[in-house]
CSV table of C-alpha atoms in Angstrom, one decimal:
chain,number,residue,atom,x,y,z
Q,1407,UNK,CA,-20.7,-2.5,30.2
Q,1408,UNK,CA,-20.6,1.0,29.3
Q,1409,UNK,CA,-23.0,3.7,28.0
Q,1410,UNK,CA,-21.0,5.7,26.0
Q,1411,UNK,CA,-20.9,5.1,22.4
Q,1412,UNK,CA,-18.3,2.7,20.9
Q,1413,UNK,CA,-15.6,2.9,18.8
Q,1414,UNK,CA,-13.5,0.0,17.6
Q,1415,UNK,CA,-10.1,0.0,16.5
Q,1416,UNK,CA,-8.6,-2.4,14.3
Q,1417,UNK,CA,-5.3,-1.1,12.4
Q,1418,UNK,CA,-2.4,-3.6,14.3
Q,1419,UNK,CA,-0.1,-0.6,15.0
Q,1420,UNK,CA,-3.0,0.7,17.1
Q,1421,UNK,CA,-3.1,-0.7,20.6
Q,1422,UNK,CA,-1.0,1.9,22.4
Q,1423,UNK,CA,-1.3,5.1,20.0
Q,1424,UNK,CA,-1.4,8.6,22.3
Q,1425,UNK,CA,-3.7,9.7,19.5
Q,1426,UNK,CA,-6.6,7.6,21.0
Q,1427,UNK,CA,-6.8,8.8,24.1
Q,1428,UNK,CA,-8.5,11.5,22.2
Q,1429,UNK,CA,-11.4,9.2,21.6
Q,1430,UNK,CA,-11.8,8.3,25.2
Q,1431,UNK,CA,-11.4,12.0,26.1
Q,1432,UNK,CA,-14.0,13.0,23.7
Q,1433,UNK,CA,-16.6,10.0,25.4
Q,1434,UNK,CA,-16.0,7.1,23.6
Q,1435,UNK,CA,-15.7,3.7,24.3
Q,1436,UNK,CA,-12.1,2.5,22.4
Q,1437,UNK,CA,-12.8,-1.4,21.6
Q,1438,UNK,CA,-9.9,-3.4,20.3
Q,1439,UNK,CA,-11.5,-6.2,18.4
Q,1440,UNK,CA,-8.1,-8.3,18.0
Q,1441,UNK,CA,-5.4,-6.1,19.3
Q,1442,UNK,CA,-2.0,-6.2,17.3
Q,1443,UNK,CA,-3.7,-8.4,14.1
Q,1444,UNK,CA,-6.3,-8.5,11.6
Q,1445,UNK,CA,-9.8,-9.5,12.9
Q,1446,UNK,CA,-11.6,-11.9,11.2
Q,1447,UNK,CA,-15.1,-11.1,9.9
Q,1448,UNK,CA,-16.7,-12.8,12.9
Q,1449,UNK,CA,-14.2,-10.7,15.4
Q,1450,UNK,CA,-15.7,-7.5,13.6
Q,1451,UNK,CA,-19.3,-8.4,13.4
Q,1452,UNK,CA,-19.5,-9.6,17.3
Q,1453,UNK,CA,-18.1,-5.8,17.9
Q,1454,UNK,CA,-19.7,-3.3,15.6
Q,1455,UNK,CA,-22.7,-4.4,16.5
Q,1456,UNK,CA,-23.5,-1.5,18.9
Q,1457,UNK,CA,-20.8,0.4,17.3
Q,1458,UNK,CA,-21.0,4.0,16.2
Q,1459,UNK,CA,-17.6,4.5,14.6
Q,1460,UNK,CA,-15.0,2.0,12.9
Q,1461,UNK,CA,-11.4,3.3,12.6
Q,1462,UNK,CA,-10.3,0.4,10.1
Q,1463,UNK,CA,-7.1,-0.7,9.2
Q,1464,UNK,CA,-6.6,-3.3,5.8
Q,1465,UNK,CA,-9.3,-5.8,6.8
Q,1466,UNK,CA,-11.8,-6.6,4.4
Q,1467,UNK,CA,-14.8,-4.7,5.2
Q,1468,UNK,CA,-17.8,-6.6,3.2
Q,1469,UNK,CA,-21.6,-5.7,3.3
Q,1470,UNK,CA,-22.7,-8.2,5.1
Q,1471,UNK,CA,-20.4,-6.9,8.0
Q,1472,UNK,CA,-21.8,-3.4,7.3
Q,1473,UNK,CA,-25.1,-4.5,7.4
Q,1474,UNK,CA,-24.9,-6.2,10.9
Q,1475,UNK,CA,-23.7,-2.8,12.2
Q,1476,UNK,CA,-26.8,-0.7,12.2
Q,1477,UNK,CA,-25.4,2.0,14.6
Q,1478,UNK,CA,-22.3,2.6,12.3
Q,1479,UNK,CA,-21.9,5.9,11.2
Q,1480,UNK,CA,-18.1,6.3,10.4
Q,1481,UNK,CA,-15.4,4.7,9.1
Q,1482,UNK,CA,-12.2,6.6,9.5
Q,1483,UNK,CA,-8.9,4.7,7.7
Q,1484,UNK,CA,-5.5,5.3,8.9
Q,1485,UNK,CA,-4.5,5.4,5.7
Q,1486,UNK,CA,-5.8,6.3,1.6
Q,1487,UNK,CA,-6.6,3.2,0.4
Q,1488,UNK,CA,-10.6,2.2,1.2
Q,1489,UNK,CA,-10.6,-0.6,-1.4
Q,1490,UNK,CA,-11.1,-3.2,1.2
Q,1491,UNK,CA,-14.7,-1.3,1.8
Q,1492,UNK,CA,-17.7,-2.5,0.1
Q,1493,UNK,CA,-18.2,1.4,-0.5
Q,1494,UNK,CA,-21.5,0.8,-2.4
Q,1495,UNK,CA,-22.7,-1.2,0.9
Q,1496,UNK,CA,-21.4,2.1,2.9
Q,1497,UNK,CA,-23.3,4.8,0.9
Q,1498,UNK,CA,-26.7,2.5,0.7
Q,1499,UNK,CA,-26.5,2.3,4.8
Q,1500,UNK,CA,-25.7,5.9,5.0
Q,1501,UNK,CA,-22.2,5.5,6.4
Q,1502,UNK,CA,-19.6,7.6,5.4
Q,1503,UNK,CA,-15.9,6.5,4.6
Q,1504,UNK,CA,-13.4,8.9,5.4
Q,1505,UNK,CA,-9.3,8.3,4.6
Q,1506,UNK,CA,-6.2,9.8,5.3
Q,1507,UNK,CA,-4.4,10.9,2.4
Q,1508,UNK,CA,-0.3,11.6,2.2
Q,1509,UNK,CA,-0.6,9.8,5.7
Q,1510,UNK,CA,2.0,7.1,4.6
Q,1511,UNK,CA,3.3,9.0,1.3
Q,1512,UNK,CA,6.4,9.2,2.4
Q,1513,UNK,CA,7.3,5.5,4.2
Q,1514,UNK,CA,6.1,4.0,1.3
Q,1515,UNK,CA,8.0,6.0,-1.3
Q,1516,UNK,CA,11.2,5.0,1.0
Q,1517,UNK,CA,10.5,2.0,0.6
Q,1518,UNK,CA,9.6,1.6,-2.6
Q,1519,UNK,CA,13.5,3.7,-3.7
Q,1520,UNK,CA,14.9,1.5,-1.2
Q,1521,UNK,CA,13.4,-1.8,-3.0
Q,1522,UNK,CA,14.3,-1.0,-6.3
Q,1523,UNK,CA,17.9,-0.2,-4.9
Q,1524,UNK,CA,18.3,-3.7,-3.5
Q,1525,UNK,CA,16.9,-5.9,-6.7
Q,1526,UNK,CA,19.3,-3.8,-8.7
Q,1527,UNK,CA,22.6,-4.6,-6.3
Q,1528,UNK,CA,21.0,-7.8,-5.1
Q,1529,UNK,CA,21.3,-6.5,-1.5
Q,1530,UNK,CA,19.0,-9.7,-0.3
Q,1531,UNK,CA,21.6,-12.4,-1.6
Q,1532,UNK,CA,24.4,-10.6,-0.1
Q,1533,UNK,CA,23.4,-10.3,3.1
Q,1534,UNK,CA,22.3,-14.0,3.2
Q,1535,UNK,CA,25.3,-15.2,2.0
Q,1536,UNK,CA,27.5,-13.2,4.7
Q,1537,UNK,CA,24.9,-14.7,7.4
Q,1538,UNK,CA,25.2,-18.0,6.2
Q,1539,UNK,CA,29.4,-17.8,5.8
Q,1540,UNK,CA,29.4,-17.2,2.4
Q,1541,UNK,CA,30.9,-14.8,0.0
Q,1542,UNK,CA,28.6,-14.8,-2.9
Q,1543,UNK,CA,28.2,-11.8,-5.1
Q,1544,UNK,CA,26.1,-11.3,-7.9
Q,1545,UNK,CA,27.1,-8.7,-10.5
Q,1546,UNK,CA,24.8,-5.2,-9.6
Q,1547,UNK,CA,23.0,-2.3,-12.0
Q,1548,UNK,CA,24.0,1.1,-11.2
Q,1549,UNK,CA,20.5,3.3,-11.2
Q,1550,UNK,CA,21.8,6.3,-12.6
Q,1551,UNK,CA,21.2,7.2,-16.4
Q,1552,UNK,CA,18.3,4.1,-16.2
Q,1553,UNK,CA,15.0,4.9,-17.2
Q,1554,UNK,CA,11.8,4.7,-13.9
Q,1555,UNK,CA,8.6,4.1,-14.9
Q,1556,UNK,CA,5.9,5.4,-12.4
Q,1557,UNK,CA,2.9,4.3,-12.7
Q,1558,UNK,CA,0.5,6.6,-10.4
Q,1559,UNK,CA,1.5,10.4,-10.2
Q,1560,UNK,CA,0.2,11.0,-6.6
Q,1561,UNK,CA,1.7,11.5,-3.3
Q,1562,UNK,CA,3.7,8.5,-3.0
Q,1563,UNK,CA,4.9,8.8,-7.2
Q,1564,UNK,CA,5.8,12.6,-6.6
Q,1565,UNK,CA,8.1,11.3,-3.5
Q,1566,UNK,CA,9.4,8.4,-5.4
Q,1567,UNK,CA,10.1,11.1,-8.5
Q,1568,UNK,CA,12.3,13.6,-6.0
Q,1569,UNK,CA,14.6,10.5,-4.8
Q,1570,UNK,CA,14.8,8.6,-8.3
Q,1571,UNK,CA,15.5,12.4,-10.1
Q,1572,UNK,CA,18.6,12.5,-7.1
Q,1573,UNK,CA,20.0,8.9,-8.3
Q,1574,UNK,CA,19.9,10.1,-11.4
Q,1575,UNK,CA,17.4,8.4,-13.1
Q,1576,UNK,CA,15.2,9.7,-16.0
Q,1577,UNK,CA,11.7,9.3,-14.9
Q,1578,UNK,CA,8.5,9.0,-17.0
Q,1579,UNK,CA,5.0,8.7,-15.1
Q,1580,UNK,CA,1.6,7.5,-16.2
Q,1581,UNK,CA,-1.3,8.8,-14.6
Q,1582,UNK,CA,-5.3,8.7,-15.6
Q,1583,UNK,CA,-5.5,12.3,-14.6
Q,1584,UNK,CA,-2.2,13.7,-15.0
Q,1585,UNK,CA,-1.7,17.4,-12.6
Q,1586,UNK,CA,-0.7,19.8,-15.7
Q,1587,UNK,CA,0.8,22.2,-12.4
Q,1588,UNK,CA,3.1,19.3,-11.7
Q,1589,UNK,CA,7.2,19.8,-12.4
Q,1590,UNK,CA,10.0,18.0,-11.3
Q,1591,UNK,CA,13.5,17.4,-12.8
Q,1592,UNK,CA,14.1,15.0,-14.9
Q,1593,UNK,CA,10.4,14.3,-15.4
Q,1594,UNK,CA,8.0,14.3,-17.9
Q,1595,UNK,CA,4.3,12.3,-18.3
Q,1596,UNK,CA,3.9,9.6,-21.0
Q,1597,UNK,CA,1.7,7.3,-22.1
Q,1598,UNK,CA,1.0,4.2,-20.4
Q,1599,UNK,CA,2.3,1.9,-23.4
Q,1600,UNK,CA,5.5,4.0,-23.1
Q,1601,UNK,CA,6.4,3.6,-19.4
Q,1602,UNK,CA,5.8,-0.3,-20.1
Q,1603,UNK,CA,7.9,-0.4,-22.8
Q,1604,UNK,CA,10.9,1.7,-22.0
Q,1605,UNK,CA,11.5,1.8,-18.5
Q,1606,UNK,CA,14.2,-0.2,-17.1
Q,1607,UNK,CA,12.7,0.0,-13.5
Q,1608,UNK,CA,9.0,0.6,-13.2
Q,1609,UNK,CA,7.3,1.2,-9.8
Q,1610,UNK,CA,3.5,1.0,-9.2
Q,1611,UNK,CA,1.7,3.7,-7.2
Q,1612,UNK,CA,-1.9,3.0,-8.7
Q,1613,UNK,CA,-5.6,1.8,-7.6
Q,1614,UNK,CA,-6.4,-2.0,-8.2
Q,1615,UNK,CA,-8.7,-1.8,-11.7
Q,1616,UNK,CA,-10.7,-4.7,-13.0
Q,1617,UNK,CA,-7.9,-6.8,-14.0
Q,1618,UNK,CA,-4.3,-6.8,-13.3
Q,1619,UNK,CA,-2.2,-4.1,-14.9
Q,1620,UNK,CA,0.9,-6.3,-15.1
Q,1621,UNK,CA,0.1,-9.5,-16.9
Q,1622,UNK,CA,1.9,-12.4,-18.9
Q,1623,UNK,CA,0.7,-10.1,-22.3
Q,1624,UNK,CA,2.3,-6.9,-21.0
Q,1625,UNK,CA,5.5,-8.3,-19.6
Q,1626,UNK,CA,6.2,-9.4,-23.2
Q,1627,UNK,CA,6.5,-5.8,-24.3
Q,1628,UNK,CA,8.5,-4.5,-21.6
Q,1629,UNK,CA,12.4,-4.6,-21.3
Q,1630,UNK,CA,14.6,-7.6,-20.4
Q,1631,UNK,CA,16.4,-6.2,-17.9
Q,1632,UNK,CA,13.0,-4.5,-15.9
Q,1633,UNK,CA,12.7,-4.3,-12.3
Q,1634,UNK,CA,9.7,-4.3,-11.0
Q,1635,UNK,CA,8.5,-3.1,-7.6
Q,1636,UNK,CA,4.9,-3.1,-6.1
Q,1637,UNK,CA,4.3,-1.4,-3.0
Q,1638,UNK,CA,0.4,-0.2,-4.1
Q,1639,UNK,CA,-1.8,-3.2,-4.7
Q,1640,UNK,CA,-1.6,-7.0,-5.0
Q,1641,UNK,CA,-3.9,-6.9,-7.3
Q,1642,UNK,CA,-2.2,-4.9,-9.8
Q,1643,UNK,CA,0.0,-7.8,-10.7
Q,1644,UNK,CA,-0.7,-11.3,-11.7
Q,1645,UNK,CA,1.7,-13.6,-9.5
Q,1646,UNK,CA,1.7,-16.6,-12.0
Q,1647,UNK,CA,2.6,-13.9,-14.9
Q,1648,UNK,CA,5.3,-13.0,-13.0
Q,1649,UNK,CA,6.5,-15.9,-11.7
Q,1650,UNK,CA,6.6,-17.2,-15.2
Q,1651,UNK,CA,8.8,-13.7,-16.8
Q,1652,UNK,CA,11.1,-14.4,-13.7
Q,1653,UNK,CA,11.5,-18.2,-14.4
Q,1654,UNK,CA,12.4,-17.1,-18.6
Q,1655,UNK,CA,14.7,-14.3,-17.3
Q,1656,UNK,CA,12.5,-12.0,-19.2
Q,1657,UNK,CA,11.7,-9.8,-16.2
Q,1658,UNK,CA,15.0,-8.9,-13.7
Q,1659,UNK,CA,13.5,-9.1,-10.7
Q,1660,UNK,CA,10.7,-8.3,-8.5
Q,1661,UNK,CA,9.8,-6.7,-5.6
Q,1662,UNK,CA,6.5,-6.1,-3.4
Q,1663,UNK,CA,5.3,-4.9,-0.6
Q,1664,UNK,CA,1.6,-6.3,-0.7
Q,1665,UNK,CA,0.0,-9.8,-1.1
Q,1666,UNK,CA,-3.2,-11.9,-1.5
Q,1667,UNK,CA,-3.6,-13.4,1.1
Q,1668,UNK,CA,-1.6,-11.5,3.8
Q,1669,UNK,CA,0.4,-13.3,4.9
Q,1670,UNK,CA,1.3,-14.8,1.4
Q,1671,UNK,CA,2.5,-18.0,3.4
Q,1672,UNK,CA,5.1,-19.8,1.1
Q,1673,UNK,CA,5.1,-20.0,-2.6
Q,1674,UNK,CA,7.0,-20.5,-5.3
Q,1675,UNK,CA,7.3,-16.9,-6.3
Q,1676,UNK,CA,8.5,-16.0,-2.3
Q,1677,UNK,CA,10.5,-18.2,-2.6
Q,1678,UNK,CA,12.0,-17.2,-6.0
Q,1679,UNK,CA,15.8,-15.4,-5.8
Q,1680,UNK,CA,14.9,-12.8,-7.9
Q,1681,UNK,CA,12.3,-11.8,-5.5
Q,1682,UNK,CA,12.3,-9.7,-2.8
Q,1683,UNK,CA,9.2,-9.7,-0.5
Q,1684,UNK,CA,8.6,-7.3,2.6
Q,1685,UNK,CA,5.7,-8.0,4.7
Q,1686,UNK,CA,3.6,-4.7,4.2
Q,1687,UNK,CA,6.1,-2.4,6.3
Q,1688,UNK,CA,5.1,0.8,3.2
Q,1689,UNK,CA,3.6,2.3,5.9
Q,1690,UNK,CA,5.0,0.9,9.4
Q,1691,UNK,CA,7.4,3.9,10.3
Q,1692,UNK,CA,6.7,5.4,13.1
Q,1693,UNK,CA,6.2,8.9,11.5
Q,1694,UNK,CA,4.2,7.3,8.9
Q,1695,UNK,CA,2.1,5.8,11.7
Q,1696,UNK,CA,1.5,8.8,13.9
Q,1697,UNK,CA,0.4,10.8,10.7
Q,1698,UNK,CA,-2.2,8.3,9.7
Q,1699,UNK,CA,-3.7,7.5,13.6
Q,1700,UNK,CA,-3.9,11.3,14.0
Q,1701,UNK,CA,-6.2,12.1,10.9
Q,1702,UNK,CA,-7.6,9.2,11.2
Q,1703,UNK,CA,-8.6,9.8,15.3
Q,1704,UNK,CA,-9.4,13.6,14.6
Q,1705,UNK,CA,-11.9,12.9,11.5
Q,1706,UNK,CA,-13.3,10.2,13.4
Q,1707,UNK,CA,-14.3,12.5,16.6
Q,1708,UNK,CA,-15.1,15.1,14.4
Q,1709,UNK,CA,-17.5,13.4,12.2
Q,1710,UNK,CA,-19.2,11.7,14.9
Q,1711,UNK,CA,-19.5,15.2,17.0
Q,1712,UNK,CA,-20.9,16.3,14.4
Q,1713,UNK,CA,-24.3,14.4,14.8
Q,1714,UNK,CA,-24.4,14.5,18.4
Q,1715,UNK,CA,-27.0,15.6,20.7
């Protein structure tokens, strides 16, 4: 046992970062509460209890977790996203949520470019088929002169813009609050029904909202030939929706980088050849990785500094 103040960990890339040393340098007790996985509810309770700060990965962080943790001042994520906090359980209890935006931005735009590139030349296929002894080809889309559809203008869109405006691509974005400072070639903001209806390739970059964004109604409006790649929320989409345009050949393919459940285990739609899944890897590059431990780390010790002795 120790008396200085605890901090656990929880993001599976962390066990190992050079970035929490800090944490120990600064006093505090580094707890791993499942090292290299996502804890379970249980695992996080048993830990925070004496906790002071929680630098959280993409568990689920629920209020009746935060209320078992009555020490908990801060949670730090290594990343933007905090909609796996019961926020309105953290503000009642006085704990404050803090994120690292940009962090990831530019992992995840990779691989969002580099998942719309293999639905349209069905990279996947190919490289089974070689594996497996086979030489099966499927006919390929050139990207150039197609139309991308961004939905969310933000860090990651803006770096998914640059690339697709380099392919060739014209791009049209949808955002709720769209940056009137914001130029790019080859861009322009539209309206929402617009980028659903006339993009051949639409990528989403977006918050979760009440209900999925991509449903069965929505993906009768949009083009035939539309790829579409998810590397923001699962719950932007509705699987069965999906699923269903795939099955009709009214949607081209689909790609995504996020599930509900993680891991997904296997379904129908994984197991779909017009789908290509990747197992939340947005943000697993290294530089992605150091970027996001280091804010995260350095808001964490500063915020909880701040309030001692």
């Amino acid at each position: 046992m120790t008396d200085r103040p605890r901090v656990i960990v929880t993001p599976r890339s962390a066990p190992g970062h050079p970035s929490l040393t800090r944490l120990a340098q600064a006093g505090y007790d580094v707890v791993f509460p499942a090292p290299g996985r996502v804890p379970s509810e249980d695992e996080q309770r048993s830990h925070l209890a004496g906790a002071v700060g929680y630098l959280a990965g993409v568990e689920t962080i629920s209020r009746d977790t935060l209320t078992s943790a009555p020490s908990l001042r801060v949670i730090s994520r290594n990343g933007v996203g905090a909609d796996a906090i019961d926020l309105a359980a953290a503000e009642e209890l006085g704990i404050e949520v803090l994120r690292a935006p940009a962090a990831n931005a530019q992992g995840v735009a990779e691989l969002a470019v580099g998942l719309m590139l293999a639905a349209a030349r069905h990279i996947p296929l190919a490289v089974t088929a070689i594996a497996n002894g086979q030489w099966t080809r499927e006919m390929g889309t050139e990207l150039a002169g197609r139309t991308l559809g961004i939905i969310g203008c933000g860090n990651i869109g803006r770096r998914v813009a640059r690339v697709a405006a380099a392919i060739g691509m014209q791009i049209i974005g949808y955002d709720a609050y769209p940056d009137p400072q914001y130029r790019q070639d080859g861009f322009r903001y539209a309206s929402l029904d617009e980028v659903l209806e006339t993009a051949n390739v639409i990528t989403l970059h977006a918050p979760p909202a009440d209900r999925p964004l991509i449903d069965d109604v929505v993906l009768t409006r949009t083009k035939t030939d539309l790829i579409l790649v998810n590397t923001a929320r699962a719950a932007l989409v509705d699987d069965n929706a999906v699923l269903a345009a795939l099955n009709s050949g009214r949607l081209a393919g689909y790609a995504a980088d996020v599930f509900d459940p993680e891991p997904p285990g296997e379904t129908a739609l994984t197991r779909h050849p017009r789908f290509i899944g990747t197992p939340h890897i947005g943000g697993f590059t290294r530089e992605s990785v150091d970027r996001a431990m280091d804010a995260a780390v350095d808001q964490l010790i500063d915020r909880l500094d701040s309030g001692r002795g």
